[in-house]
Coordinates of C-alpha atoms and ligand atoms in Angstrom, one line a residue:
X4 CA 0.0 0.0 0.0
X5 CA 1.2 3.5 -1.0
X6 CA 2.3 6.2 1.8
X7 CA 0.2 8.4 0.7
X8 CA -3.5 9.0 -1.2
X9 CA -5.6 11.8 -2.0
X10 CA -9.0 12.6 -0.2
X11 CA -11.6 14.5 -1.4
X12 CA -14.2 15.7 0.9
X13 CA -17.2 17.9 0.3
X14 CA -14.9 20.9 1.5
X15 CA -11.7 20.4 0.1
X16 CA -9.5 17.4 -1.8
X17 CA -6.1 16.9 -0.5
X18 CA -3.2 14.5 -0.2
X19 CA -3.4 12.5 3.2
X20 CA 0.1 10.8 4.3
X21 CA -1.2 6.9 5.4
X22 CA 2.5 5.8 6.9
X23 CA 4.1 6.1 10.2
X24 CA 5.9 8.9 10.5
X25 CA 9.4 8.4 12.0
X26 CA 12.5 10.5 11.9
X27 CA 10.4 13.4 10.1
X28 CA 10.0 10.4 7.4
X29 CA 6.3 8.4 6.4
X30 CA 7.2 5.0 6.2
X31 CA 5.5 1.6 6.0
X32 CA 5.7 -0.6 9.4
X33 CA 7.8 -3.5 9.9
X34 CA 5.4 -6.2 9.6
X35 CA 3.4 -4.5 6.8
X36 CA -0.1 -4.5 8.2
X37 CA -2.6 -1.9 7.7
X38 CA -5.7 -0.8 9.1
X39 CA -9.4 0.7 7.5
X40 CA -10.8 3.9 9.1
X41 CA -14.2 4.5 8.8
X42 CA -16.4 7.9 7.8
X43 CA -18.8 7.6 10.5
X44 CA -21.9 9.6 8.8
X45 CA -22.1 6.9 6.0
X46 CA -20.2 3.6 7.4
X47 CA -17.8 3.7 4.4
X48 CA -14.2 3.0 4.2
X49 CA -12.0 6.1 3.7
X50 CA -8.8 4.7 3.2
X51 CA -6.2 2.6 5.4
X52 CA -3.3 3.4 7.0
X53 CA 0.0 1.5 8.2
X54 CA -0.3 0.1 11.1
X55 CA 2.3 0.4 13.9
X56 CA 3.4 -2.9 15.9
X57 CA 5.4 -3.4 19.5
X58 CA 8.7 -3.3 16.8
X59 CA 7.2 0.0 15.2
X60 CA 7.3 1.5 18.6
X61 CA 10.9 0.2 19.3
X62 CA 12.2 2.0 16.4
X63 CA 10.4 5.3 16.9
X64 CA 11.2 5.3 20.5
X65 CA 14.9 4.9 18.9
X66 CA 14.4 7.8 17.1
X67 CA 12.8 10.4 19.7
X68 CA 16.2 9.2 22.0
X69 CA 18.7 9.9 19.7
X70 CA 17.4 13.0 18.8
X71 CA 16.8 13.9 22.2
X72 CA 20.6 12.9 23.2
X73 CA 21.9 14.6 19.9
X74 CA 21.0 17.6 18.5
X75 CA 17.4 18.2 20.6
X76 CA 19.4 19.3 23.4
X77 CA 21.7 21.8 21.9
X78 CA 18.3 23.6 20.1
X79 CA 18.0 26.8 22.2
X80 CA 14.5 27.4 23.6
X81 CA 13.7 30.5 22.2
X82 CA 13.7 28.2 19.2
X83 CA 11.7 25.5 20.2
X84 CA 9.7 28.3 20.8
X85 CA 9.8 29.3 17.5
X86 CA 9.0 25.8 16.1
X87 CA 6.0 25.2 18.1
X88 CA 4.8 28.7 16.7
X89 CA 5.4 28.0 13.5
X90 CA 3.4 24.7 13.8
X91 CA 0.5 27.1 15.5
X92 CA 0.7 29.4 12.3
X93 CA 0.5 25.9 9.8
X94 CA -2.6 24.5 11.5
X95 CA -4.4 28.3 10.9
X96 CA -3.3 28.0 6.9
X97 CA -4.2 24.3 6.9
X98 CA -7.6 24.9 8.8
X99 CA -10.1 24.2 6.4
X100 CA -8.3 20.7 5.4
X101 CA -7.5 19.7 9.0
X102 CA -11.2 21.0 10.0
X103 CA -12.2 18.9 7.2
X104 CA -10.7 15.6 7.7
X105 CA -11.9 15.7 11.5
X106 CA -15.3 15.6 10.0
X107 CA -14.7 12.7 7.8
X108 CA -12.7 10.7 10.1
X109 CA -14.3 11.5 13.6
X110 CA -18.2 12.8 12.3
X111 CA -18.0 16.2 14.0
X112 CA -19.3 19.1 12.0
X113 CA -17.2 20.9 10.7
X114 CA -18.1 24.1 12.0
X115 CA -17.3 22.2 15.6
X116 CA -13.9 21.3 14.2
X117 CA -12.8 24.1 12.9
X118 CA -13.2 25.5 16.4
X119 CA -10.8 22.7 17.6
X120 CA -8.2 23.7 15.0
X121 CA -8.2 27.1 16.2
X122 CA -7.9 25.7 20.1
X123 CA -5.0 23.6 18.7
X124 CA -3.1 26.0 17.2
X125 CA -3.5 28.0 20.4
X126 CA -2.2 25.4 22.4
X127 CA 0.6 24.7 20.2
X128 CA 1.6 28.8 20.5
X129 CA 0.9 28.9 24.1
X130 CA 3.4 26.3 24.5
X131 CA 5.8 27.8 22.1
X132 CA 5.9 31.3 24.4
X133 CA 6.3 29.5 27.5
X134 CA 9.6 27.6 25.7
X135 CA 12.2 30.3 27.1
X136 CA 10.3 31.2 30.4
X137 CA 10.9 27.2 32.1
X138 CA 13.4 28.5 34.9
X139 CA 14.5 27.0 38.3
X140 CA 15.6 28.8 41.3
X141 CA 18.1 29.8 43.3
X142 CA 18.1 29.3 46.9
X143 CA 20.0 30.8 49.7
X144 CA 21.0 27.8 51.5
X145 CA 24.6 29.5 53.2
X146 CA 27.2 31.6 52.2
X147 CA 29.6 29.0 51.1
X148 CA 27.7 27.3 48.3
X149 CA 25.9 28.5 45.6
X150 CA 22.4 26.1 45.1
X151 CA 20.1 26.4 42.4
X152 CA 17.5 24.4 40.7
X153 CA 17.1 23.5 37.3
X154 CA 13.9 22.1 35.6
X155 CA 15.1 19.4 32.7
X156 CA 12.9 18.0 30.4
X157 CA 11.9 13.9 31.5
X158 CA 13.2 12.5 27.9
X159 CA 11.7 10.4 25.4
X160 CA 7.4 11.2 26.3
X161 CA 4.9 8.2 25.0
X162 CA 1.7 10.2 24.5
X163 CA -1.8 8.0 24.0
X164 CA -5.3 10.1 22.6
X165 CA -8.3 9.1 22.0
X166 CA -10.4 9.8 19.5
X167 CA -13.3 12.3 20.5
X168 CA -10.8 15.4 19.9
X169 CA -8.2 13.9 17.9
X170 CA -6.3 16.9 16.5
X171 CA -7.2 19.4 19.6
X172 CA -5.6 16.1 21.9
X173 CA -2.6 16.0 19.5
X174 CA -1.4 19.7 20.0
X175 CA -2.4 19.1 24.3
X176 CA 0.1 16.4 24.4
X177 CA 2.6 18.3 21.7
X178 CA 2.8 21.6 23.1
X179 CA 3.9 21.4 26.6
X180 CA 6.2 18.2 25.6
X181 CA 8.1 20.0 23.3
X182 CA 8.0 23.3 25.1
X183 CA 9.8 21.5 28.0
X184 CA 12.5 20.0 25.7
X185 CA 11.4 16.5 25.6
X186 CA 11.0 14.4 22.4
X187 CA 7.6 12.7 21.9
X188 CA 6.4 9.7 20.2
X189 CA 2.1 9.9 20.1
X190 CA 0.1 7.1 18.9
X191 CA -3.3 8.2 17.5
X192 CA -6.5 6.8 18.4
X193 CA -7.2 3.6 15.3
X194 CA -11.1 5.3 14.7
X195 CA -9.6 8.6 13.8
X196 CA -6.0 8.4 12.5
X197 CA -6.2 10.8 9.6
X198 CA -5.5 14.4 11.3
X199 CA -2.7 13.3 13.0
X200 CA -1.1 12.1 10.1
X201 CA -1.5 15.3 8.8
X202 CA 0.0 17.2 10.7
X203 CA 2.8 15.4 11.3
X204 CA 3.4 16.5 7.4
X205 CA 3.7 20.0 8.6
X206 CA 6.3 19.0 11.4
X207 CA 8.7 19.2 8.9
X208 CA 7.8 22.1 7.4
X209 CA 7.9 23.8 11.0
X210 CA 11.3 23.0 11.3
X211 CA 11.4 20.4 13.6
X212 CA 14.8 18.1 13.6
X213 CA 14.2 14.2 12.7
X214 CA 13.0 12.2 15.7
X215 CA 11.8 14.7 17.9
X216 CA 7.5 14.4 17.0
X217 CA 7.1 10.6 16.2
X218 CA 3.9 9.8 15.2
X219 CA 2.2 6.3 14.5
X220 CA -1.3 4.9 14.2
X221 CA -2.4 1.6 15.6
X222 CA -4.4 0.1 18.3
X223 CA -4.5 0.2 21.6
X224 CA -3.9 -3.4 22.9
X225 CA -0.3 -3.7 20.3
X226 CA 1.6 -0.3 19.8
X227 CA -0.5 1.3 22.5
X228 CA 0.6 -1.0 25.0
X229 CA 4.1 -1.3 24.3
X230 CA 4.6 2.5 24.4
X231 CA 3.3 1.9 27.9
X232 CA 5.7 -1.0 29.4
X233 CA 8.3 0.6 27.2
X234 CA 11.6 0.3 29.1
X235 CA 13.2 3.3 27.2
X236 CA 9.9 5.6 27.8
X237 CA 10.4 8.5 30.3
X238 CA 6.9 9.8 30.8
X239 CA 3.7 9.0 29.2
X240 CA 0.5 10.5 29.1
X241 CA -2.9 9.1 28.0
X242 CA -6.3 10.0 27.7
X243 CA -9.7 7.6 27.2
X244 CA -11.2 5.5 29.5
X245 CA -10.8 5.0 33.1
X246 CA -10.4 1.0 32.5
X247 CA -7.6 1.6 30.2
X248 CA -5.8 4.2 32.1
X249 CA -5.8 1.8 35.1
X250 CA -4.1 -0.8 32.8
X251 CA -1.6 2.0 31.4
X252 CA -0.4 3.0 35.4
X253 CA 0.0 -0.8 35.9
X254 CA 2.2 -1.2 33.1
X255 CA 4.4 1.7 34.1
X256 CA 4.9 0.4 37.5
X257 CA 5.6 -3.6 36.1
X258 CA 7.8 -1.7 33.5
X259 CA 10.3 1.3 34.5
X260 CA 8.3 3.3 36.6
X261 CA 8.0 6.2 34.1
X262 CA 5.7 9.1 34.9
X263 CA 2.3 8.4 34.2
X264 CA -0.7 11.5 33.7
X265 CA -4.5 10.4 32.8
X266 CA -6.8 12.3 31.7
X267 CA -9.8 9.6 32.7
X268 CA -13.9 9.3 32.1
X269 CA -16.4 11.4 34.0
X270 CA -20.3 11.8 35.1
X271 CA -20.2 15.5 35.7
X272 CA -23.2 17.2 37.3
X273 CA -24.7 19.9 35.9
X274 CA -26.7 21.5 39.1
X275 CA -29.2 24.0 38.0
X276 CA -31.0 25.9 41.0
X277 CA -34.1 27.8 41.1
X278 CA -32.8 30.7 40.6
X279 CA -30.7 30.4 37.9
X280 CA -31.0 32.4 34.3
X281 CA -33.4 29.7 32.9
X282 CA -32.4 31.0 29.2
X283 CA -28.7 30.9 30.1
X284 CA -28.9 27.5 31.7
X285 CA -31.1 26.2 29.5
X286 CA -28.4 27.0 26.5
X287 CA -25.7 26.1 28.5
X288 CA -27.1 22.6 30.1
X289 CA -27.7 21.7 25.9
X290 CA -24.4 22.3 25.0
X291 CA -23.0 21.0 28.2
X292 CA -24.5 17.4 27.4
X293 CA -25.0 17.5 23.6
X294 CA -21.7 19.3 22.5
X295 CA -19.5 16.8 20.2
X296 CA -22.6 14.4 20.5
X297 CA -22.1 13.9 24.3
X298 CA -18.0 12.5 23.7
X299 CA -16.4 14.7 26.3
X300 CA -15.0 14.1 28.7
X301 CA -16.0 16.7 30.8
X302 CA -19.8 16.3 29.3
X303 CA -22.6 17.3 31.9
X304 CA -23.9 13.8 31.6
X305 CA -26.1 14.3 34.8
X306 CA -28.8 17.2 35.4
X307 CA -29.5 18.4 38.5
X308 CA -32.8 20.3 38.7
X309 CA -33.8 21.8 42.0
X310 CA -38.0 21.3 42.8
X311 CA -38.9 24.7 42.6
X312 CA -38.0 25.5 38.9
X313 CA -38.1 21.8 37.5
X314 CA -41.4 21.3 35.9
X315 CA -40.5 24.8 33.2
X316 CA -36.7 24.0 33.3
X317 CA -37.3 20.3 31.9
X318 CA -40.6 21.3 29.3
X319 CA -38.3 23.4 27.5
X320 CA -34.7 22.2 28.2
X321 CA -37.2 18.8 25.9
X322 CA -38.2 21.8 23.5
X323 CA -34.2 22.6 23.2
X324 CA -33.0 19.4 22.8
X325 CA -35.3 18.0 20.3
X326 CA -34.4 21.5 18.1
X327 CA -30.8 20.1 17.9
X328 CA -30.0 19.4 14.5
X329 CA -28.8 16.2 13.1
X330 CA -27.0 15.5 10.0
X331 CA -24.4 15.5 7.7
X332 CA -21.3 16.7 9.2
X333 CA -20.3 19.6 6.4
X334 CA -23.8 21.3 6.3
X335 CA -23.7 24.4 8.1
X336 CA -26.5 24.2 10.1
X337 CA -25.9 20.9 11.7
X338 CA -25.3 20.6 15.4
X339 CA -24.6 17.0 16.1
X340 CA -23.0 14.5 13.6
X341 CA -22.8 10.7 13.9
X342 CA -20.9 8.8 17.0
X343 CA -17.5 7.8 16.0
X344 CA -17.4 4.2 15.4
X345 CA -20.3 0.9 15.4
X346 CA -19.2 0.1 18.7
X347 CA -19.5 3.4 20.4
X348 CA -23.4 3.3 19.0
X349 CA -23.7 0.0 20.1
X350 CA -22.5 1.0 23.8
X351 CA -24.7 4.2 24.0
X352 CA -27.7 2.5 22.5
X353 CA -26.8 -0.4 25.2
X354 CA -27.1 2.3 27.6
X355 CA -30.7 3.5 26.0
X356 CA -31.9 0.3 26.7
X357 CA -31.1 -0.2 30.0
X358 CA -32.2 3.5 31.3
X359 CA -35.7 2.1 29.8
X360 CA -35.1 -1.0 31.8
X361 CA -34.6 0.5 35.0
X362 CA -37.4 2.8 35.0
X363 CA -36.4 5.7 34.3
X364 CA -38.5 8.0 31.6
X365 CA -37.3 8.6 28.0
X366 CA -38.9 12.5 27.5
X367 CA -36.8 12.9 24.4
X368 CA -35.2 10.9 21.9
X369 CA -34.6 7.4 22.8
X370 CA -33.7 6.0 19.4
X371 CA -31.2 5.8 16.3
X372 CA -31.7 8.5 14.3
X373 CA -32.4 7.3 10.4
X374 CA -31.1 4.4 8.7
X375 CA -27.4 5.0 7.5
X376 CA -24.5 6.2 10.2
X377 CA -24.0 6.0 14.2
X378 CA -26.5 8.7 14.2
X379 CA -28.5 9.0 18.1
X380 CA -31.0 10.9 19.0
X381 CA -30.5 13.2 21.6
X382 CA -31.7 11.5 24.7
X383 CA -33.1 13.2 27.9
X384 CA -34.1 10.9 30.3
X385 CA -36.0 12.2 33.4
X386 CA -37.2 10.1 36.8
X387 CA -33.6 9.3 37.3
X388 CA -32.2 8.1 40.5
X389 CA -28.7 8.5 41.7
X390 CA -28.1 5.0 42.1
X391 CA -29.1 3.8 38.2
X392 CA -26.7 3.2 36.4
X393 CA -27.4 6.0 33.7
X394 CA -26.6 8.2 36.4
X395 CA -23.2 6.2 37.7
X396 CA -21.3 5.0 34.5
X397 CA -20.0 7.0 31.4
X398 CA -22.5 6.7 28.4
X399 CA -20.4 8.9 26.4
X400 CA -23.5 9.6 23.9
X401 CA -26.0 12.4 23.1
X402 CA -27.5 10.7 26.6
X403 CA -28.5 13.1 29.7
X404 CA -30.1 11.6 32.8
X405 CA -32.1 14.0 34.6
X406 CA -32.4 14.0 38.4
X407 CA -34.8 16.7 40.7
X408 CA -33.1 17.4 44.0
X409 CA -34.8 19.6 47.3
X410 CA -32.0 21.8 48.6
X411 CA -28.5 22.8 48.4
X412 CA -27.0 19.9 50.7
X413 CA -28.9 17.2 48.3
X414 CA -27.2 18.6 45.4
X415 CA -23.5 18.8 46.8
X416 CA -24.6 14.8 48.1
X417 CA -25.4 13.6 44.4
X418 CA -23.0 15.4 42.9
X419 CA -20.3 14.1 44.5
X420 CA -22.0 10.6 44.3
X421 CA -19.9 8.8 41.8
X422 CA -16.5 7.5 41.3
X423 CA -15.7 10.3 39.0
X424 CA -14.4 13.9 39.5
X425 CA -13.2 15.7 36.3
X426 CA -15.9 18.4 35.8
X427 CA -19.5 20.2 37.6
X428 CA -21.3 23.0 36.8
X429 CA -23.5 25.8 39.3
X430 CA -26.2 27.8 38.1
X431 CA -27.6 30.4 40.1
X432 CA -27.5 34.1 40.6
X433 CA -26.5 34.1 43.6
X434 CA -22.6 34.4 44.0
X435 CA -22.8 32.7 47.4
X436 CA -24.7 29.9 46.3
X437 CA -21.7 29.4 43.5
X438 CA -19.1 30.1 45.3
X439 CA -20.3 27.6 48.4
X440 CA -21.6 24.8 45.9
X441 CA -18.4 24.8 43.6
X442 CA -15.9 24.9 46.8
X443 CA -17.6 21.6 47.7
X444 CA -18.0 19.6 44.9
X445 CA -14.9 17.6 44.2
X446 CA -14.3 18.3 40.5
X447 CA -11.3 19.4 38.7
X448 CA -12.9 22.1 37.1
X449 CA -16.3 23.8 38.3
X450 CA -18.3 25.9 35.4
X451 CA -20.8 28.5 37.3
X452 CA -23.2 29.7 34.8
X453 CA -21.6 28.0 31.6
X454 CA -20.4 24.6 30.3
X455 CA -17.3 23.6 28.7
X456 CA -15.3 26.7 29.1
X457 CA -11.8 24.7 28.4
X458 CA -9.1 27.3 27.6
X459 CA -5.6 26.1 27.1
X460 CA -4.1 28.8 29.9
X461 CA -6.0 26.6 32.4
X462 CA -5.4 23.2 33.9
X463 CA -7.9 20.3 33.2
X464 CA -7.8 17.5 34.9
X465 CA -9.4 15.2 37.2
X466 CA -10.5 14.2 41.1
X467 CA -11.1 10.8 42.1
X468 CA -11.3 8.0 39.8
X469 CA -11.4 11.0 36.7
X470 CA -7.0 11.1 36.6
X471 CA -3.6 12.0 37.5
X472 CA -2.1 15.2 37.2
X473 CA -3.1 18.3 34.9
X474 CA -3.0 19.3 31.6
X475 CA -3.1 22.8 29.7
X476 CA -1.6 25.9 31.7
X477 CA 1.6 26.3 32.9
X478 CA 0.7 23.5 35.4
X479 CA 1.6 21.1 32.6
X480 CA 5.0 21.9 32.1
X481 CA 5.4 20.1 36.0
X482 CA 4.6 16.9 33.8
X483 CA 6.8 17.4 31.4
X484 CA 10.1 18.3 33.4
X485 CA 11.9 17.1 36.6
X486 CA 13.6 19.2 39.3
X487 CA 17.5 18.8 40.0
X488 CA 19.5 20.7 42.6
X489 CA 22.7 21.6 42.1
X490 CA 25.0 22.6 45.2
X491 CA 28.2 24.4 44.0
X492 CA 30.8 24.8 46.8
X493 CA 32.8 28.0 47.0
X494 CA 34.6 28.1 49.7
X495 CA 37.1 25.5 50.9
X496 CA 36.9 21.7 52.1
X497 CA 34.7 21.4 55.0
X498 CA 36.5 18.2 56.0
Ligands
NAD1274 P1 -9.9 3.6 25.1 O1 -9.5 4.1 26.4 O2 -9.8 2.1 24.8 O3 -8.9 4.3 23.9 C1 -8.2 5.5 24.1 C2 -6.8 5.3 23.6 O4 -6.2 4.3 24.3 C3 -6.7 4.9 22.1 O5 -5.6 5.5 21.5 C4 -6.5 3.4 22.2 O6 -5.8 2.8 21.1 C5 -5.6 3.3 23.5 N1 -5.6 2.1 24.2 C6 -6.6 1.1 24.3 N2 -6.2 0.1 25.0 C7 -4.9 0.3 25.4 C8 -3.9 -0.4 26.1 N3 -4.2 -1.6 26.6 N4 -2.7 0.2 26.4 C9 -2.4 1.4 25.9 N5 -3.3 2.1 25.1 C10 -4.5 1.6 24.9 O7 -11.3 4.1 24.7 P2 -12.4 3.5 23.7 O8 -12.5 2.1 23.7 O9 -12.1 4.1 22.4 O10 -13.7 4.2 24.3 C11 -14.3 3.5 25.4 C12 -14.8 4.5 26.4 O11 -13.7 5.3 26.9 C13 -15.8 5.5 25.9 O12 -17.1 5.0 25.8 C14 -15.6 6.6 26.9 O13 -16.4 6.3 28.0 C15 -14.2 6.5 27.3 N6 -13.4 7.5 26.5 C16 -13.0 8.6 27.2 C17 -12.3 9.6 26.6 C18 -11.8 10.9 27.3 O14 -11.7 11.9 26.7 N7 -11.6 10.8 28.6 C19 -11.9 9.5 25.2 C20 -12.3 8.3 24.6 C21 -13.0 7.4 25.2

């Protein structure tokens, strides 16, 4: 199979690179194997890439070492800097096509990607200004020695996305690696390998020296998993599912102890109280839940109506939800695109069924949506008790379960009644209220009168069972570096 073919999509047509890319080179993979991604709006095969194995992994993990032994090091970082902005300036030429293949590849509209191109590119020039501003300190330990700190890039980072956000996920686990010095090998998620490829093309055109951005598509249980028991691996950092993450911490600890940051599942409440903005949370509540077709993350997955306002709040949060337009991914007006892959419809529509089962009642939605794609109707389903377990597990679908609660202290109890922690959301007018409810909720991030605010000049990350460390803000660059102290002796012997 060739290393490259040329896609034409209803936006744009333009030459995709299938290989693994390796020392700023696309090549095939050792044992020759490739893989079928599918466009998720009509079930059809777009094209196949090469497919990385365990060996694949051995020899780009080769390559991100030498280069981060060689001539990595000796690259200033005012012009890492410079590379990383450079890369931030190619994703804003290359929007439309990157924006484009998203909505092949993944099924999110384009309208919806184009925004993550633009977050991307963000990230990616955040990073790149805070390249020569990593600096240690010096400490006045006595007058004899001179001690300072210096903060050193970890080394060779194995970076694992998934494939909800696959290009904004790409420059999260880029920017801060490279800003810090480090050399990265990232293995795309198999339903959505297509943007990453891409933009591993314009590595080279940023400037970038061979070796230092490896990256290589293939699945999860082969090149995923050897990038995470990888002896010669110095840090990775993954993001997907909780059950996987565990697996990925276990391997680092049977393997060589690298550093190890998840970004994990959630069941984020969305509290709404009666005296909320019932426009603004209304608006906010449907984009919290239905957003990217309900694969976030951080997705507001559980409603939390108080008594009082519940019976208007829920007739036309219904009226909202059933406006949200399905469709084909490239039309302008569409709102929510297919799910990713058969088996993520198959899971949420599992999910449908068993919300039925359990008693709880389907007000909207409920059903596939037509006859061709992973398209699902957005779901609301109301009558929902904490304990059900729409309300505990991660549907990851267009899926909200909708729960009525008496006072403030019932609402902190539920929300904080899962095994989860990444996000929450307050509304109310009342800046007590907001301030008291989000101090007690135990969430990584807390959204008072909006939903899904993520800017990339502020950690994300999870409580509980929803991750290890953060991401985005200069609170990443702690993952991607590591402390020494150096004690330099002026005066004479001591002994
Ligand atoms: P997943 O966790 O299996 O996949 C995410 C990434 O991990 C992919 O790149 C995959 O190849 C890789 N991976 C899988 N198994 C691995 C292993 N043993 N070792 C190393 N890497 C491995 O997620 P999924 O199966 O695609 O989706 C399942 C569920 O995960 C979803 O329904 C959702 O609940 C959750 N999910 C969460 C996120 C998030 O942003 N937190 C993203 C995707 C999926």
């Amino acid at each position: 199979m060739s290393l490259s073919t040329t896609i034409k999509t209803p936006n744009v047509t333009y030459e995709q690179p299938l290989g693994l890319f390796i020392n700023n080179e696309f090549v095939k993979g050792v044992e020759g194997k490739t893989f079928e991604t599918i466009n998720p709006t009509d079930e059809k095969v777009i094209t196949a890439v090469h497919e990385a194995t365990e060996q694949d992994v051995d020899i780009a993990v080769k390559a991100a070492r030498t280069a981060f032994e060689g001539d990595w090091h000796n690259v200033t970082p005012s012009n890492r800097g410079r590379m990383l902005t450079k890369l931030a300036d190619l994703f804003e030429r290359d929007i439309e096509i990157l924006a484009s293949i998203e909505a092949l590849d993944n099924g999110k509209t384009v309208t919806m990607a184009k925004g993550d191109v633009g977050a991307a590119a963000g990230c990616l020039r955040y990073y790149g200004g805070w390249a020569d501003k990593i600096t240690g300190q010096t400490i006045d330990t006595n007058t004899e020695t001179l001690t300072y700190t210096r903060h050193e890039p970890v080394g060779v980072c194995g970076q694992i996305i998934p494939w909800n956000f696959p290009i904004l996920m790409w420059a999260w686990k880029i920017g801060p690696a490279i800003a810090a010095g480090n050399t990265v090998i990232i293995k795309t998620a198999e339903q959505t390998p297509l943007s990453g490829l891409y933009a591993a093309k314009l590595i080279v055109e940023a400037g970038f020296p061979p070796g230092v951005i490896n990256v290589i598509s293939g699945f999860g249980r082969t090149a995923g998993a050897a990038i995470s028991s990888h002896m010669d691996i110095d840090k990775v950092a993954f993001t997907g599912s909780t059950l996987v993450g565990r697996m990925i911490l276990q391997a680092a600890a049977k393997s060589n102890l690298k550093k190890v940051t998840l970004e994990l599942g959630g069941k984020s409440p969305n509290i709404v109280f009666d005296d909320a903005d019932i426009d603004n949370a209304i608006s906010w509540s449907n984009f919290g839940i239905f957003f990217n077709h309900g694969q976030c993350c951080c997705a507001g997955s559980r409603l939390l109506v108080q008594e009082g306002i519940y019976d208007k709040f829920i007739q036309r949060f219904k009226e909202r939800a059933a406006k949200n337009q399905l469709g084909n991914p490239f039309h302008e007006n569409t709102f929510q695109g297919p799910q990713v892959s058969q088996l993520q419809f198959d899971r949420i529509m599992e999910y449908i069924d068993h919300g039925k089962k359990e008693g709880a009642t389907v007000a909207v939605g409920g059903e596939r949506h037509g006859t061709e794609g992973y398209f699902i109707q957005p779901t609301v389903f109301t009558d929902v008790t904490p304990d059900m377990k729409i309300a505990q597990e991660e549907i990851f679908g267009p899926v909200v379960a909708v729960t009525k609660f008496k006072d403030e202290a019932e609402a902190i109890k539920i929300g904080n009644s899962t095994s989860y922690g990444l996000a929450a959301a307050v509304h109310t007018k009342n800046v007590n209220t907001a301030i008291r409810v989000s101090n007690a909720l135990k969430a990584g991030t807390v959204w008072i009168n909006n939903y899904n605010m993520i800017s990339y000049q502020a950690p994300f990350g999870g409580f509980k069972e929803s991750g290890l460390g953060r991401e985005l803000g200069s609170y990443a660059l702690e993952n991607y570096t590591q402390v020494k102290t150096v004690h330099y002796r002026l005066g004479d012997a001591l002994f």
